[in-house]
Amino acid sequence: MTMDFIDLPPMLDATGQVRLPGSKSISNRTLLLAALAEGRTEIRDLLASDDVERMLDALRTLGVSWAREGDSDHYRVDGVAGPFPVKAADLFLGNAGTAFRPLTAALALSGGEYRLTGVARMHERPIGDLVDGLRQVGANVRYLGVEGFPPLHILPAAIRPGGMLRVRGDVSSQFLTALLMALPLTGTQTTIEVVGELISKPYISITLDLMARFGVEVQREGWTRFTVPGGARYRSPGTLFVEGDASSASYFLAAGAIGGGPVRVEGVGRSSIQGDVRFAEALAELGARVDIGDNWIEARAPESGRLKAFDLDLNHIPDAAMTLAVAALFADGPCTLRNIASWRVKETDRIAAMAKELRKVGAAVEEGADFLRVTPPAKLVPAAIDTYDDHRMAMCFSLVSLGGCRVRINEPKCVNKTFPTYFECFASITRPVPVIAIDGPSASGKGTVAARVAAALGYHYLDSGSLYRLVALAARRAELSLDDEPALAALAACLPARFSAARVMLDDEDVTDAIRSETCSVGASRVAALPAVRAALLGRQHDYRRAPGLVAEGRDMGSIVFPDATVKIFLTATVEARAQRRYKQLMEKGMGASMESLLKDLHERDARDAARTVAPLKKLPDAVLLDTTKVDVEQAVGFVLDRVRS
Ligand SMILES: Nc1ncnc2c1ncn2[C@@H]1O[C@H](COP(=O)(O)OP(=O)(O)O)[C@@H](O)[C@H]1O
Ligand SMILES: Nc1ccn([C@H]2C[C@H](O)[C@@H](COP(=O)(O)OP(=O)(O)O)O2)c(=O)n1
């Protein structure tokens, strides 16, 4: 299977507005409550994502009738007013914890026979505490694989509700959520006592809030005892609006704090019932300027420009806290994230995954059982980030691009779990460092025009041809054959070349003139035809893309190296005009030449550059043609600048 990835270029800044997708926690809880309730519930702005799909599919299998209004995010669910009518079913729940845990509890009390399975990772996520809780009221739940983990086999059983049942609260708060939502099915007053410190309390608040909207008021004594009243029944509240996802908001708010801002998210705010809105407070502690309205939150960079180092207990916002781990890359000192042990049993072991990937971009990371300490690097390093089938890993690491550093996100489709359009939204609030790509044949004037345009705009300048010339020169010095592709690629990958003040250095030797020699030109044209050499030089060329912008010239700048270039120019001139220019150039440098051999050479080189299979020289449809045969340098530069400014 080939690896899918998305390459994010270095970004200049972040500003704009994002309408958030619906909250996953609210969507899946609401669906289950609406299914168990009496009456029809209209659900507005339901999240469209994999985890919600798993819940919708399961409910349909279990005999709940629901319908979507056209292509909208509006659904209506006809509740079954009690336990599920379908008494035998096999359910596949993917990696959706918010579907797996609550359905386990509801089905255990439904008097049927059910098999619940998920993806491999779901089978590594603990569920023993929930099963223990359910067994205390008589449920018959068996493990089909490893004791304490899915998949599960649920069998009909005589349920003995009432009294007190105990459940651990220190591994996942979803166990308590699942029991709370299921117990009204018994109709009997039951008290749940939480053993151990309850983690992620705000998620329990969401559960209680939604249960109340469906007519069941749970009495709570602190965070240790929860009593579900006798005779309680879920009743549809009619219409219910799903808030935007507060965890998803964290990426955009962090983007505003890192990339200047302001970035505003719409769909959550002061009146939100989601605990993760408190991410905004954490961000403010880092110095970000944060404003909150009823239904929106906005973040901007700190006055000083740089986030402050932090040491925070993040138990109350476990999901959004991941965003802070990446934000730590931009802080002014080492940062500590504490009390995050629940990360270990999420979509992946998030502490281990986060530590490993943060190290790839240059951070020093110390990892503990329940904490992470991140020391930001002086300079971020471009890296390919693995995402572990964890949507939040993918979304978090997109922020690296705001550090002037390109980043590759492997398997980016994992965002479908909660936010299928994440990368489009991220693109809508970020501005990539602009690239002006100028491609064309030899002696068309690319170098001259590109250098002048770069100077006029204050941009960096890349003469990509010089890299191929350097490879040719270094190969000759190392006495490598120009056919030895692997050896040439290895040489290209670690070319000891430096560019300083219009001089080109190889090791410590000034080779500015040497790489312009006829042998180097011919050699460059040959090594440039080797795919492995081109691949080896790619990262090096990408590194030139730095704020405020880049003008890059060569043969494949707009087609291969910077396909997202802001402006693409194809610069050309007749072969005679180009031969004449080259002749003049060589004469001025005191180097001998004959028109005849220059013409022949240009013809040959044009043919070779255009005929090669990798990155051949050709004008692409999205490039603007600029024929300079009858145009002087001044006019050519003016033409490009007009394009940039228009
Ligand atoms: N209209 C023009 N645009 C760009 N260069 C021109 C133009 N007319 C003449 N020249 C000259 O052509 C020569 C070759 O240009 P150069 O930038 O080295 O080409 P390339 O990088 O495409 O090989 C330079 O000396 C340049 O001054
Ligand atoms: N992006 C690039 C740049 C140059 N090349 C090749 C094309 C030429 O044969 C050599 C040298 O390029 P360079 O731009 O320095 O050559 P000219 O000055 O145009 O003759 O490298 C390439 O294949 N891809």
Coordinates of C-alpha atoms and ligand atoms in Angstrom, one line a residue, residues 441-449 553 581-582 585 628 631-633 636, ligand 1:
P441 CA 15.3 27.0 -21.7
S442 CA 18.9 27.8 -21.4
A443 CA 19.9 31.5 -21.9
S444 CA 16.3 32.7 -22.1
G445 CA 17.1 35.1 -19.3
K446 CA 15.6 33.3 -16.3
G447 CA 18.6 33.9 -14.0
T448 CA 18.8 37.6 -14.9
V449 CA 15.1 38.2 -14.6
E553 CA 14.2 29.6 -11.6
R581 CA 23.0 36.4 -25.5
R582 CA 25.2 33.5 -24.3
Q585 CA 28.0 36.8 -21.8
T628 CA 11.8 37.8 -24.5
V631 CA 11.8 42.4 -25.1
D632 CA 14.6 43.8 -22.9
V633 CA 15.5 42.8 -19.4
A636 CA 10.7 41.3 -18.8
Ligands
LIG1 N1 14.9 40.3 -22.5 C1 15.8 39.7 -21.8 N2 15.5 39.0 -20.6 C2 16.5 38.4 -19.9 N3 17.7 38.4 -20.2 C3 18.1 39.0 -21.3 C4 17.2 39.7 -22.1 N4 17.8 40.2 -23.2 C5 19.1 39.8 -23.0 N5 19.3 39.1 -21.9 C6 20.6 38.6 -21.4 O1 20.7 37.2 -21.7 C7 21.8 36.6 -20.9 C8 21.4 35.2 -20.5 O2 20.5 35.3 -19.4 P1 20.6 34.3 -18.2 O3 19.8 35.0 -17.1 O4 21.9 33.8 -17.9 O5 19.7 33.1 -18.8 P2 19.3 31.7 -18.2 O6 19.3 31.8 -16.7 O7 17.9 31.5 -18.7 O8 20.2 30.7 -18.7 C9 22.1 37.6 -19.8 O9 23.3 38.2 -20.0 C10 21.0 38.7 -19.9 O10 21.4 39.9 -19.6

